[in-house]
Structures are given as structure tokens and as C-alpha cells.
């Protein structure tokens, strides 16, 4: 029996139909001229969703967390100072990853559920090499002001996690001064997980580590893999075998988004999130993320007193085939995370979640 | 227009139909009980194709080259001695990757086209931490004797690249004394590229680096992701979001192979390779790999004097939709690589390549 879930957790969401269809097509060789053209178009479209002109904008051949690792491993040498804004799980992870690269990490801790305090982060160290922050914290459902960090960063490189914003929320890497950005495919881009859309500015590339400890994620080598160098056969420099099926799926998902138009896609995420959040509040449920800083695509809800969080999630899955997420870290049992991302960012999906929650809360109450 | 290529290069090959079909199914959440069961079954089936009982046998969420990186980054600390048998491009890459981990590398160089000289490798250093070799060199089409390395390795850990052998050639990791192995999905496993089947023995795990420089590939953290630890919700420890579509495809490809039976699959690869190699020699073409050590699944052919290698490959692609590979490294223009792997390991595929080569060689001759 094939089970078709409605994936309303923090990701993956249900892919755009175009992205699923592309996975079923015959694959191409990774050096086929048709695949190379598809990769070029994919990078072009990634530049549009990132809001950047960066030449080095590529899908890394691993999941979003490898994008985080690529960002740090290519820029941090032992002893470099990295200021990390920590307002959730993914800020904590940045601290861990940067520290493994040998960084002297200055972690600026925030209460979970609040956005990044730009002034505190920018004054945490007089001359960091890198200032790092999460645009949309998947663990808390909070959006932070990347543009303000970019405006005040001085000579530092600005490194941004856009896993839960890309393709669903306004994102303008160049206008905001983002030097390094990584994302995933399985949230608002509406593609299954497996690739990490990545971008790096010329300024950051010029300051990179010459021979990073990771060969697989070495951006100096990856340049020839997707773009700049051409081997004698008119193809690309061989670095590793591109995950061709996933790239085809990403290509189709990006085309779908750009055909609809980024502002329309952003507005659709806003609308779906508003319907969901208003509906939850109308039912007396409390939202976890601070008002005014809530993500539209990922809503965090406080589990009501006396309600068994896991039982609700299990019943939603078993009775309705609907997945929502547990909370993250210390909020595993006390918060739910509901994502309406990519293909699922629709009013009818918002109404579906609300109706199913009504049913299940009545059943467990 | 959808182009359906016949992928007879060094990989990817055309996936098994079952593996492609699985990519088109609705995806599951990465913490869904159904996905967790699918991941468990995938690891069980991977143990069968590796020929191992190792508990820690998992599909890493990146391509085969990341498997190489995971093997070294989890076991090498600065100053550790690593002996690498180099008889092609992937041995060279091992030297580079181990060296970035800080290893003191002893590279045992061989002429390309020859198998690993077991005695030279085993006597290269009195007490290495690791001895590393490629089972099936994708760059040269040569098979080496892993069992002999295992028999003589002493206390060292044996690290093996099985990218071009797994699922197509006899592979018995436990019987042969393999401590660390990595592979890819896009060759004889008959699945698109994107995952790295990986295995590590208890003995090697006990000697691993406690906090490797890579967070993404840290095997200590990945244990909870696929197997051992269970979170309060009855699920897995969250490490990163599994590439669920690719895992579903690998699951389907492995099931296809095990339904047919490993000995039957190996025999099919042998037969297809024999037909191809005999056919090439009957046409007066010279094989590159040393006789007696030729891979059945990947055949290397010397480009005849005066023939433009790239023109032949281009014409095969344009006229017949058939891809074969150029040579690797110094043999880029003087060798072709023809793969009959996984779904393509069939007599009719061997005859197809031969017929198409006849046509194209006549056209350029």
C-alpha cells in the first residue's frame, strides 16, 4: 500500500508536483551536455531565489546541514573569531560546526522564540572575521532581520542560514550584504531533501581557506564542477558525480516557483500562514514565537496544558495521514511545529490542518 | 522533448526500473515510522550487499566521494600513518583526502592498469594505522585483491573503496577483513547518484576520532540518526534531514538485487562484461586493464591510433543516445571507459554498445 502523507511538519513538505515528476524521468549522465545545461539553468534560477548575482551559487551535493559545514570549513582557520547569534537549535549547531573548524566562537545567546538582537550581536566582538545568524529559525518559527546585520557588519563576512526562508520569504542576499548563504531544498523550494543551495560572494571567496580540511566541500574545487573551468572535452572538471536526479528535481521546482513569480509565491506563504495562525489563536491556542517576528511558513504552537503532544501527533498521522512536528530541543514535548511550505503553502492546507487538529484535540481531550 | 540516454559510461548507469519508480512515489517525513522502517530495511539490505554484519552500515547523505571523506575524517588524527595503494585516480584522491585530515601518507604508486601489489603495500610501513585501497578502480577498470590485503594487514585498519564493485562483483567485507568501506549508488546498485553506502566495523569504530572535524559526517552522531538511540517520541535522534526520496530509491534498488539474488547478479555482470570484452577484442581493439584483473562491469579500451576519442563519444551520444566515458587523468584522450552496470549489465546492452561502436568507428574512420 502506498501511503500519501500530508507533510505539515518543519520539512520535508510535499514537493511541488513538477519536482516529483522530474524524479521519474530518465536520468542523464553527469557530464552530458544536456545535464550541464540543466545545471547552468539551475544555478541561474538559484541566483534568483537567493536574490544574488554571485557567480558561485550552486547546489551542493548533500543536505542543508552540509551547507552549514561548507560555509564554515571554507572560511574558518584555527583561531578566527566567529560571532554566532544563537536563538535556537540551528544557531547552536553553527557554534558546534564553527568550533570544529577551530574557530574562536563568540556565541550570543538569546531566549528561544525571540529574534536576533542585532545590536548585541554586532557589539559582541570588535573585529570578527564572520558574523553568523539564522534568517528563519526552524526550531522556533522566528524570523530575524538579516538586512540590519548586513548594514552594521563592518568588515566581517555575514554568514546566513536560509534553510527555512529560501523560496518562501523575501530573501535579498545582495541587498542585505550576505556573503555566505546556505539552504535546503525540502522546505519552501518544494523539492525533496538532498541538496544544499549555496552562495558565496567574491569578497568571501577571496578570503577563503586555500586548502580546507574538507575535500568534498572545497569551494575552490567545486567551481570547476559547475561553472568556470572547462575541460578539453568541452565539459566540466570532474570533481564528484553530481546527484543528477535530485538536480533535475530542483531544476523543476525552481522553474515552478519562478513561473509563478517570487512575489506571488511569497504572498501565498504569507496568506497560508496568516490563516493558520489566526485559526489557531481563534481556538485559544497560544503561538510560541514572538509576535511581529513569526514566520509565515513555519508556525510554532504551545501545546495546551494537560495535552499529550506525542499522542496528538500520532493520531493526526494515523487517522488523517497528516504529519506535524514536535518542538525542538528543550521544547520537544511542549511545542508543535506546523509548516506550510512550498506546494503546501495554500489556504486549503491551512484549513485542513485546523480541521484535523479540532478533530484530534476533541478525541484526546 | 525527453531524452532517454543509454548510460554506458563509468556511472551513473540507467537505474533499475524499480529504483526510478520509487522516486515518483509520495515522499514520507524523515521521522515517519514508515520511513524509519524503510531506513532499517535499507541498512539490512546494505549489510547483505557489503557482505557484513556491521551494525554501523548506513547510506550517508551525499555522493560516494563523501563516503571516502567520512572514512578518513572519522579515523585519522594529525600524524597518523596511512598507507594508500595508488593504482588510479581514486587512490590518488585517497592520498589527497587523508592528507587534508593531517595523515602522514605513505603512497604506494603503481602503473595505471595494474592491480594493487599486495606485498609492496603491506611492507610499505611497519605499523600504519590504516591501509587503504580501491577494490575496483573506476579510472582503469582494474580489480584488486582485497582479501589478500585483509589477510596480511596485521593490526592496521583496512579501508576499501567499493564504489564500482558493490552490487555487481563479489564483495565480502567481513570475510576479507574490511574495517571501513564506502561506495556509491549509481553504479552496480542501479540507483541514481546521491548516497554513499558506508560500513564500519566495531574494531574501527572503537578507534575512531572522538570529535572529527566534520560534523556532517561524524559517525558518532550518525549512529543515533539511523539506529541505536531512540528519542522520547519513539523515533530517531535528529541529526540532519534524511534525503528521503533517494533512500526510497536505494531501498527499491536493493530489493530488486536481493530478489534476483546476489550470485545471479554477479554472474549477470560477468556475462555482460565477457561478451563486451570478447567483442571488442574480436574487432581488434585493445583492452587497457591487465589481463586477469579486468572488471566485468567497467571495461577500459585503448582508443585506436588516429581516432579522435571525443568525436566518437560525441557521435555515439548524438546519433544513438549512447554515453560511454572518456579515460581518466592522463588517459583522458587515449582510453574509453564502458560500463555495463546494474540494470545495464545485460547481454543485449553489450551487443548494443558493440553495434553502435561499429557504426560510429566506420563513420569517423
XYZ file of C-alpha atoms in Angstrom:
730
model
C 0.000 0.000 0.000
C 1.355 3.410 -0.935
C 0.842 5.986 1.812
C 0.476 9.602 0.744
C 1.106 11.799 3.754
C 0.309 15.469 4.053
C 3.616 16.766 5.336
C 2.848 19.773 7.538
C 5.893 19.433 9.793
C 9.082 21.518 9.687
C 10.181 19.782 6.483
C 10.278 17.980 4.208
C 6.965 19.212 2.879
C 5.166 17.664 -0.051
C 7.155 18.584 -3.147
C 5.689 20.571 -5.999
C 4.189 18.073 -8.470
C 6.707 19.272 -11.050
C 9.590 18.360 -8.741
C 8.219 14.846 -8.191
C 7.556 14.343 -11.885
C 11.143 15.279 -12.736
C 12.401 12.489 -10.465
C 10.617 9.928 -12.603
C 12.265 10.952 -15.865
C 15.230 9.081 -17.377
C 18.433 10.337 -15.810
C 21.247 11.950 -17.744
C 24.958 11.360 -17.314
C 26.600 13.983 -15.100
C 28.824 15.133 -17.980
C 26.105 15.036 -20.655
C 25.778 18.407 -22.429
C 22.071 18.337 -21.614
C 22.813 17.861 -17.932
C 25.424 20.606 -17.962
C 22.845 22.965 -19.462
C 20.347 21.878 -16.807
C 22.910 22.565 -14.072
C 23.648 26.017 -15.528
C 19.945 26.853 -15.559
C 19.602 25.538 -12.017
C 22.374 27.854 -10.827
C 20.775 30.776 -12.690
C 17.448 30.110 -11.012
C 19.119 29.679 -7.628
C 20.605 33.156 -8.046
C 17.066 34.491 -8.476
C 15.690 32.856 -5.326
C 18.755 33.910 -3.328
C 18.499 37.453 -4.670
C 22.121 37.472 -5.719
C 24.427 37.943 -8.657
C 27.105 35.755 -7.079
C 28.744 33.646 -9.749
C 29.393 30.950 -7.147
C 25.823 29.937 -6.461
C 25.410 26.187 -6.654
C 23.526 23.200 -5.272
C 25.918 21.303 -3.014
C 25.549 17.528 -3.261
C 24.309 16.877 0.277
C 21.578 18.132 2.612
C 21.254 21.603 4.137
C 23.398 20.775 7.168
C 26.307 20.130 4.827
C 25.727 23.640 3.507
C 26.390 24.945 7.006
C 29.557 22.892 7.161
C 30.686 24.134 3.740
C 30.191 27.752 4.816
C 32.435 27.407 7.854
C 35.000 24.920 6.566
C 35.804 27.146 3.589
C 36.250 30.326 5.605
C 37.441 29.496 9.113
C 41.044 28.854 10.025
C 42.028 27.929 13.567
C 41.809 30.984 15.791
C 39.498 33.014 13.562
C 36.819 34.836 15.507
C 33.243 33.929 14.605
C 30.307 35.663 16.248
C 27.199 33.459 16.185
C 23.716 34.696 17.028
C 22.081 31.802 18.862
C 18.302 31.969 19.114
C 17.504 28.318 18.510
C 18.809 24.909 17.561
C 20.407 25.928 14.296
C 22.357 28.749 15.897
C 23.613 26.190 18.423
C 24.634 23.936 15.557
C 26.587 26.787 13.957
C 28.559 27.121 17.192
C 29.388 23.424 17.111
C 30.364 23.354 13.438
C 32.450 26.547 13.617
C 34.167 25.251 16.725
C 35.151 22.005 14.982
C 36.786 24.170 12.323
C 38.943 25.690 15.053
C 37.090 28.997 15.342
C 37.194 31.124 18.439
C 33.412 31.306 18.750
C 31.597 34.169 20.425
C 28.072 32.831 20.956
C 25.450 35.493 21.591
C 22.663 33.626 23.358
C 19.011 34.610 23.098
C 15.874 33.289 24.663
C 14.250 30.856 22.225
C 11.248 32.362 20.495
C 12.829 35.802 20.155
C 14.511 37.248 17.070
C 18.207 38.062 16.912
C 19.153 41.209 18.837
C 21.162 42.969 16.153
C 22.905 45.438 18.450
C 24.073 42.768 20.861
C 25.383 40.612 18.043
C 27.208 43.444 16.296
C 28.833 44.637 19.507
C 29.854 41.186 20.709
C 33.368 41.482 19.288
C 35.273 44.439 17.796
C 36.586 42.662 14.685
C 35.214 39.207 13.965
C 36.056 37.504 10.707
C 32.482 36.215 10.448
C 29.100 37.165 11.862
C 26.639 34.287 11.539
C 22.886 34.131 12.041
C 19.815 32.155 11.073
C 17.323 34.035 8.935
C 14.352 31.784 9.751
C 14.866 29.588 12.822
C 13.260 26.231 12.070
C 13.353 25.314 15.741
C 11.334 28.301 16.971
C 9.460 29.727 13.988
C 11.159 33.126 14.282
C 12.363 35.487 11.547
C 15.352 37.754 12.179
C 16.483 40.930 10.471
C 19.352 39.954 8.202
C 19.424 43.328 6.468
C 20.216 45.079 9.752
C 23.069 42.678 10.432
C 24.408 43.335 6.947
C 24.162 47.095 7.370
C 26.212 47.035 10.560
C 28.649 44.193 9.998
C 31.607 46.375 9.001
C 34.440 44.346 7.513
C 33.128 40.991 8.771
C 31.674 38.380 6.467
C 27.954 37.822 7.002
C 27.010 34.136 7.006
C 23.300 33.309 6.861
C 21.224 30.143 7.246
C 18.290 30.487 4.857
C 17.077 26.885 5.066
C 13.550 27.836 6.084
C 13.264 31.098 4.180
C 14.514 30.445 0.657
C 11.703 30.196 -1.859
C 9.019 31.212 0.636
C 10.027 34.519 2.230
C 11.624 37.670 0.963
C 15.334 36.967 0.613
C 17.710 39.503 -0.945
C 21.216 38.270 -0.306
C 22.987 41.015 -2.250
C 20.873 43.912 -0.994
C 21.270 42.694 2.566
C 25.028 42.160 2.397
C 25.015 38.386 2.769
C 28.465 36.954 1.962
C 27.749 33.286 2.575
C 24.399 31.579 2.484
C 23.199 28.008 2.601
C 19.755 26.446 2.390
C 17.915 23.185 1.872
C 15.590 22.034 -0.883
C 12.885 20.371 1.215
C 11.102 23.367 2.646
C 9.772 26.327 0.647
C 11.611 25.294 -2.523
C 9.214 22.356 -2.638
C 11.746 19.694 -3.615
C 12.697 16.551 -1.666
C 15.676 16.853 0.705
C 19.148 16.048 -0.612
C 20.774 19.229 -1.918
C 22.091 22.392 -0.271
C 21.647 25.560 -2.352
C 24.723 27.612 -1.557
C 26.019 31.063 -2.416
C 29.263 32.892 -1.707
C 30.261 36.418 -2.653
C 33.502 37.268 -4.427
C 34.566 39.089 -1.288
C 34.150 35.976 0.837
C 35.680 33.719 -1.801
C 38.786 35.911 -1.849
C 39.168 35.389 1.901
C 38.536 31.662 1.852
C 40.791 28.936 3.228
C 43.148 27.852 0.455
C 43.019 24.114 1.207
C 40.078 23.444 3.520
C 40.015 20.291 5.605
C 37.081 19.022 3.576
C 37.858 17.919 0.044
C 34.199 17.144 -0.715
C 33.017 20.650 0.179
C 36.069 22.575 -1.096
C 34.583 25.527 -2.978
C 37.820 26.063 -4.860
C 37.405 22.633 -6.455
C 33.638 22.893 -6.834
C 33.991 25.938 -9.083
C 35.210 23.767 -11.942
C 32.499 21.215 -11.229
C 29.661 23.563 -12.041
C 30.927 26.536 -13.851
C 34.105 28.280 -14.568
C 36.642 25.756 -15.883
C 36.055 23.705 -18.974
C 37.986 20.550 -19.680
C 39.328 19.686 -23.114
C 36.189 17.736 -23.924
C 34.177 20.930 -23.660
C 32.676 19.626 -20.425
C 33.319 20.301 -16.772
C 36.165 19.421 -14.490
C 35.345 16.139 -12.776
C 35.134 16.552 -9.023
C 32.394 14.174 -7.918
C 29.392 12.648 -9.651
C 26.524 15.097 -9.438
C 23.303 13.703 -7.943
C 21.588 14.081 -11.308
C 18.073 13.028 -10.306
C 17.942 15.459 -7.406
C 19.338 18.254 -9.579
C 16.610 17.564 -12.144
C 14.030 17.791 -9.380
C 15.463 21.054 -8.071
C 15.519 22.426 -11.616
C 11.812 21.637 -11.993
C 10.904 23.041 -8.576
C 12.732 26.295 -9.228
C 11.106 26.687 -12.634
C 7.709 26.180 -10.994
C 8.442 28.915 -8.456
C 9.785 31.396 -10.981
C 6.897 30.739 -13.368
C 4.529 31.700 -10.557
C 6.778 34.637 -9.669
C 8.666 35.171 -6.440
C 6.422 37.956 -5.055
C 3.339 35.811 -5.701
C 4.979 32.825 -4.018
C 5.941 34.934 -1.007
C 2.388 36.304 -0.794
C 0.972 32.774 -0.940
C 3.158 31.742 2.006
C 2.082 34.852 3.918
C -1.583 34.150 3.315
C -1.449 30.473 4.254
C 0.497 31.273 7.422
C -1.910 34.054 8.393
C -4.955 31.792 8.002
C -3.286 29.106 10.092
C -2.076 31.436 12.836
C -5.392 33.300 13.091
C -7.226 29.984 13.175
C -5.025 28.635 15.953
C -5.477 31.771 18.035
C -9.236 31.760 17.427
C -9.221 28.306 19.031
C -7.465 29.657 22.114
C -4.108 28.148 21.243
C -1.012 30.181 22.041
C 1.719 30.813 19.482
C 5.289 30.324 20.671
C 7.247 32.766 18.506
C 7.289 36.436 19.493
C 4.580 38.494 17.831
C 5.803 40.549 14.899
C 8.616 38.073 14.205
C 6.642 34.985 13.274
C 7.483 33.027 10.170
C 4.512 32.515 7.870
C 5.816 29.175 6.606
C 6.566 27.581 9.972
C 4.265 28.154 12.906
C 5.126 27.175 16.476
C 2.257 26.443 18.844
C 2.360 25.927 22.607
C 0.918 22.506 23.483
C -2.044 23.160 25.801
C -1.700 22.248 29.470
C -2.509 18.589 30.040
C -2.406 17.577 26.373
C -0.021 14.777 25.339
C 1.931 16.268 22.463
C 3.064 12.957 21.023
C -0.405 11.423 21.206
C -1.815 14.281 19.154
C 0.878 13.928 16.535
C 0.408 10.178 16.369
C -3.342 10.474 15.976
C -3.005 13.108 13.273
C -0.744 10.739 11.378
C -2.770 7.571 11.885
C -6.256 8.968 11.489
C -5.634 11.664 8.881
C -2.246 10.908 7.314
C -1.119 14.349 8.463
C 2.330 14.999 9.858
C 3.126 17.945 12.106
C 6.387 18.353 14.002
C 7.348 18.084 17.647
C 9.183 21.009 19.185
C 12.962 21.199 19.047
C 15.480 20.728 21.844
C 14.076 21.735 25.250
C 10.637 22.308 23.701
C 10.296 18.793 22.244
C 7.167 17.999 24.246
C 5.755 21.481 24.813
C 5.630 22.953 21.304
C 4.296 21.804 17.932
C 5.748 22.984 14.671
C 3.408 23.287 11.703
C 4.878 24.001 8.292
C 3.003 25.246 5.249
C 5.850 25.355 2.788
C 6.260 25.331 -0.955
C 3.463 23.313 -2.506
C 1.715 23.176 0.877
C 1.583 26.962 1.304
C -2.101 27.116 0.395
C -5.260 28.264 2.187
C -6.850 24.841 1.811
C -3.855 23.235 3.501
C -4.178 25.685 6.409
C -7.871 24.817 6.769
C -7.053 21.111 6.597
C -4.598 21.316 9.484
C -7.038 23.314 11.589
C -9.887 20.899 10.951
C -7.747 17.873 11.700
C -6.437 19.450 14.904
C -10.038 20.154 16.004
C -10.884 16.515 15.465
C -7.831 15.134 17.227
C -7.863 17.544 20.168
C -11.504 16.610 20.765
C -10.537 12.931 20.663
C -7.677 13.227 23.181
C -9.342 15.894 25.374
C 11.493 16.589 -25.559
C 12.539 13.992 -23.005
C 15.857 12.347 -23.875
C 16.376 8.782 -22.702
C 20.075 8.009 -22.838
C 21.666 4.618 -22.599
C 24.271 5.278 -19.947
C 27.218 3.018 -20.700
C 29.881 5.241 -19.153
C 31.597 4.780 -15.772
C 28.426 5.861 -13.960
C 25.739 6.764 -13.425
C 24.172 3.915 -15.331
C 20.467 3.643 -16.062
C 18.797 2.812 -12.762
C 16.777 -0.335 -12.225
C 13.156 0.474 -13.177
C 12.184 -0.222 -9.558
C 14.602 2.477 -8.350
C 13.175 5.048 -10.758
C 9.596 4.131 -9.887
C 10.303 4.641 -6.188
C 11.416 8.209 -6.876
C 7.984 9.049 -8.220
C 6.089 7.945 -5.120
C 4.842 10.384 -2.454
C 7.643 11.129 -0.012
C 7.488 10.383 3.684
C 8.663 12.607 6.511
C 12.153 11.681 7.716
C 10.822 10.838 11.194
C 7.699 8.992 9.982
C 7.521 5.456 11.426
C 7.137 4.157 7.875
C 10.306 5.926 6.785
C 12.210 4.676 9.828
C 11.184 1.127 8.931
C 12.285 1.750 5.339
C 15.656 3.037 6.562
C 16.096 -0.020 8.802
C 15.356 -2.334 5.881
C 17.739 -0.350 3.691
C 20.541 -0.803 6.221
C 19.735 -4.522 6.486
C 19.933 -4.910 2.713
C 23.134 -2.855 2.575
C 24.677 -5.321 5.023
C 23.867 -8.095 2.555
C 25.470 -6.398 -0.445
C 28.520 -5.428 1.631
C 28.808 -8.957 2.995
C 28.961 -7.702 6.564
C 27.284 -7.964 9.934
C 28.484 -4.492 10.919
C 25.773 -2.739 12.868
C 27.050 0.587 11.540
C 26.172 0.133 7.888
C 24.280 3.122 6.551
C 23.649 5.263 3.487
C 25.463 8.555 4.033
C 23.539 11.570 2.741
C 25.929 12.597 -0.026
C 27.681 11.023 -3.002
C 30.386 8.327 -2.941
C 33.235 10.821 -2.630
C 31.793 11.948 0.681
C 31.989 8.318 1.745
C 35.735 8.470 1.188
C 35.904 11.643 3.251
C 33.826 10.088 6.037
C 36.147 7.077 6.188
C 39.252 9.211 6.714
C 37.824 12.068 8.756
C 36.460 9.656 11.360
C 39.681 7.688 11.776
C 42.662 9.924 11.052
C 44.199 12.284 13.571
C 47.125 14.501 12.641
C 50.276 12.413 12.371
C 48.569 9.040 11.921
C 50.246 6.886 9.302
C 48.058 5.893 6.359
C 49.369 3.600 3.632
C 47.484 4.146 0.371
C 47.728 1.826 -2.621
C 47.599 4.131 -5.629
C 46.792 2.442 -8.930
C 44.489 5.047 -10.398
C 42.602 8.266 -9.847
C 40.693 7.152 -6.774
C 43.838 6.013 -4.992
C 45.256 9.466 -5.726
C 42.145 11.026 -4.265
C 42.539 8.958 -1.096
C 46.021 10.436 -0.698
C 44.607 13.948 -1.002
C 41.708 13.383 1.382
C 43.825 11.598 4.011
C 46.424 14.312 3.778
C 43.842 17.029 4.433
C 42.949 15.120 7.610
C 46.560 15.516 8.718
C 47.698 11.969 7.943
C 51.291 11.081 7.297
C 50.546 9.385 3.983
C 52.700 6.623 2.513
C 51.553 6.404 -1.103
C 52.475 3.177 -2.864
C 52.404 4.079 -6.534
C 51.541 1.610 -9.281
C 51.418 1.840 -13.017
C 47.819 2.546 -14.065
C 46.103 -0.524 -15.456
C 47.741 -2.900 -12.971
C 46.213 -4.297 -9.787
C 47.476 -3.455 -6.330
C 50.746 -5.201 -5.437
C 49.765 -6.606 -2.067
C 53.290 -7.330 -0.830
C 54.562 -3.860 -1.651
C 51.596 -2.249 0.070
C 51.834 -4.387 3.195
C 55.560 -3.810 3.555
C 55.425 -0.058 2.913
C 55.350 0.787 6.634
C 55.867 -1.356 9.743
C 52.829 -0.156 11.708
C 50.340 2.007 9.847
C 47.058 2.912 11.480
C 45.266 2.408 8.147
C 45.900 0.549 4.910
C 43.691 1.870 2.124
C 42.982 0.548 -1.355
C 40.429 0.643 -4.138
C 38.686 -2.643 -4.821
C 37.559 -1.755 -8.343
C 39.418 1.219 -9.852
C 36.867 3.190 -11.850
C 39.647 5.068 -13.607
C 41.386 1.996 -15.036
C 38.914 -0.892 -14.953
C 41.094 -2.979 -12.649
C 40.108 -5.279 -9.779
C 42.485 -5.756 -6.834
C 42.695 -8.491 -4.224
C 41.155 -7.070 -1.077
C 41.124 -10.441 0.711
C 44.915 -10.663 0.474
C 45.277 -7.173 1.933
C 42.982 -8.176 4.776
C 44.881 -11.373 5.457
C 48.178 -9.534 5.811
C 47.164 -6.207 7.333
C 48.109 -7.095 10.927
C 46.776 -4.565 13.405
C 46.051 -1.901 10.798
C 42.529 -0.926 9.788
C 41.698 -1.891 6.208
C 39.851 0.864 4.344
C 38.312 -0.050 0.986
C 36.695 1.883 -1.866
C 33.939 -0.346 -3.253
C 32.241 2.273 -5.410
C 32.497 0.244 -8.607
C 32.179 -3.225 -7.111
C 29.239 -3.129 -4.699
C 26.160 -4.842 -6.099
C 27.960 -6.158 -9.176
C 31.026 -8.110 -8.063
C 31.742 -10.493 -5.248
C 32.212 -8.398 -2.116
C 32.641 -9.999 1.318
C 33.670 -7.255 3.703
C 33.697 -9.392 6.849
C 35.410 -12.442 5.312
C 38.039 -10.206 3.777
C 38.750 -8.189 6.922
C 37.454 -4.844 5.670
C 37.145 -2.363 8.564
C 35.890 0.654 6.640
C 34.125 0.654 3.311
C 32.352 3.231 1.214
C 30.522 3.046 -2.095
C 28.156 4.911 -4.392
C 24.632 4.119 -5.528
C 24.945 4.962 -9.208
C 26.939 2.040 -10.491
C 26.098 -1.637 -9.928
C 23.477 -0.860 -7.293
C 21.436 0.603 -10.136
C 20.184 3.698 -8.304
C 20.787 7.356 -9.225
C 23.801 9.039 -7.602
C 23.326 10.844 -4.298
C 24.046 8.449 -1.426
C 27.182 6.768 -0.116
C 26.619 3.261 1.303
C 29.057 3.046 4.191
C 30.167 0.391 6.653
C 32.490 0.422 9.652
C 33.476 -2.459 11.934
C 33.233 -2.299 15.712
C 37.011 -2.504 15.797
C 37.391 0.584 13.637
C 34.603 2.422 15.444
C 36.394 1.852 18.749
C 39.490 3.536 17.308
C 37.683 6.449 15.738
C 38.329 10.141 16.286
C 36.160 11.298 19.175
C 35.178 14.649 17.682
C 36.031 14.647 13.979
C 36.474 17.885 12.127
C 33.357 17.150 10.121
C 30.075 17.434 11.985
C 28.043 16.323 8.966
C 29.958 13.067 8.570
C 30.560 12.351 12.279
C 29.783 8.647 12.650
C 29.327 9.046 16.394
C 26.370 11.360 15.727
C 25.074 9.401 12.735
C 24.543 6.290 14.877
C 21.508 7.839 16.531
C 20.265 9.091 13.164
C 19.756 5.623 11.749
C 19.826 3.108 14.501
C 20.869 2.867 18.044
C 19.374 5.741 20.025
C 15.687 6.367 20.256
C 14.258 9.733 21.238
C 11.326 10.093 23.637
C 8.885 10.136 20.741
C 9.883 6.603 19.824
C 11.728 7.916 16.786
C 15.346 8.656 15.993
C 17.754 11.267 17.206
C 17.602 14.221 14.822
C 20.930 14.859 13.158
C 20.073 16.039 9.674
C 17.061 15.577 7.391
C 17.481 12.300 5.534
C 17.234 12.550 1.734
C 14.023 10.541 1.814
C 13.412 10.223 -1.930
C 16.903 8.901 -2.596
C 16.651 6.479 0.331
C 13.362 5.182 -1.092
C 15.082 4.672 -4.435
C 18.014 2.851 -2.841
C 15.588 0.686 -0.878
C 13.853 -0.315 -4.110
C 17.118 -0.953 -5.963
C 18.470 -3.150 -3.180
C 15.261 -5.137 -3.001
C 15.465 -5.699 -6.753
C 19.021 -7.016 -6.436
C 18.302 -9.292 -3.494
C 15.155 -10.635 -5.142
C 17.279 -11.664 -8.096
C 19.951 -12.991 -5.715
C 23.497 -11.708 -5.333
C 25.218 -14.665 -7.042
C 22.868 -14.328 -10.026
C 23.506 -10.590 -10.198
C 27.274 -11.105 -10.061
C 27.005 -13.762 -12.799
C 24.984 -11.375 -14.946
C 27.684 -8.719 -14.623
C 30.350 -11.301 -15.501
C 28.487 -12.436 -18.580
C 27.749 -8.967 -19.910
C 31.352 -7.914 -19.371
C 32.689 -11.046 -21.060
C 30.514 -10.507 -24.141
C 31.630 -6.900 -24.378
C 35.326 -7.602 -23.857
C 35.388 -10.533 -26.272
C 33.514 -8.463 -28.820
C 35.939 -5.570 -28.516
C 38.949 -7.845 -28.896
C 37.341 -9.630 -31.855
C 37.224 -6.215 -33.518
C 40.938 -5.739 -32.949
C 40.529 -3.259 -30.124
C 42.972 -3.446 -27.246
C 41.843 -3.558 -23.638
C 43.684 -1.272 -21.218
C 43.444 -3.152 -17.912
C 45.852 -6.011 -17.259
C 44.524 -9.409 -18.278
C 43.226 -11.468 -15.376
C 42.407 -8.339 -13.389
C 39.723 -6.804 -15.566
C 36.473 -5.650 -14.068
C 33.428 -7.136 -15.766
C 31.296 -4.068 -15.057
C 33.712 -1.427 -16.310
C 35.815 -2.054 -19.384
C 38.691 0.160 -20.444
C 39.590 0.259 -24.130
C 42.613 1.811 -25.811
C 41.485 4.374 -28.372
C 42.889 3.205 -31.724
C 45.731 5.184 -33.269
C 44.443 8.127 -35.248
C 40.896 8.024 -33.883
C 39.517 11.148 -32.198
C 38.239 9.877 -28.858
C 35.930 12.793 -28.196
C 34.444 12.683 -31.706
C 33.492 9.040 -31.225
C 31.865 9.734 -27.871
C 30.008 12.719 -29.293
C 28.703 10.755 -32.255
C 27.607 7.856 -30.051
C 25.624 10.324 -27.988
C 24.147 12.323 -30.840
C 23.369 9.519 -33.272
C 22.472 6.733 -30.848
C 21.782 8.366 -27.482
C 24.563 6.229 -26.024
C 27.031 7.548 -23.482
C 30.444 5.992 -22.922
C 33.168 7.593 -20.833
C 36.454 9.252 -21.648
C 39.547 7.971 -19.894
C 40.592 9.388 -16.543
C 43.506 11.659 -15.714
C 46.455 11.162 -18.084
C 44.392 8.770 -20.224
C 41.546 11.207 -20.890
C 42.030 11.121 -24.655
C 43.591 7.692 -25.112
C 41.175 5.388 -23.290
C 37.418 4.839 -23.323
C 35.534 3.529 -20.345
C 32.456 1.414 -20.983
C 30.257 0.453 -18.079
C 27.634 -2.282 -18.020
C 26.411 -1.847 -14.504
C 23.311 -2.731 -12.541
C 20.300 -2.625 -14.841
C 22.649 -2.304 -17.835
C 24.583 -5.497 -17.054
C 22.812 -7.441 -19.775
C 23.934 -9.268 -22.914
C 21.681 -7.122 -25.088
C 23.308 -3.978 -23.709
C 26.757 -5.395 -24.528
C 25.629 -6.119 -28.100
C 24.125 -2.653 -28.381
C 27.404 -0.937 -27.446
C 29.359 -3.090 -29.861
C 26.963 -2.429 -32.735
C 26.927 1.304 -32.070
C 30.723 1.415 -31.859
C 30.934 -0.406 -35.213
C 28.681 2.201 -36.752
C 30.468 5.198 -35.300
C 34.006 3.953 -35.881
C 33.070 3.365 -39.521
C 31.697 6.909 -39.698
C 34.796 8.612 -38.267
C 37.296 6.175 -39.826
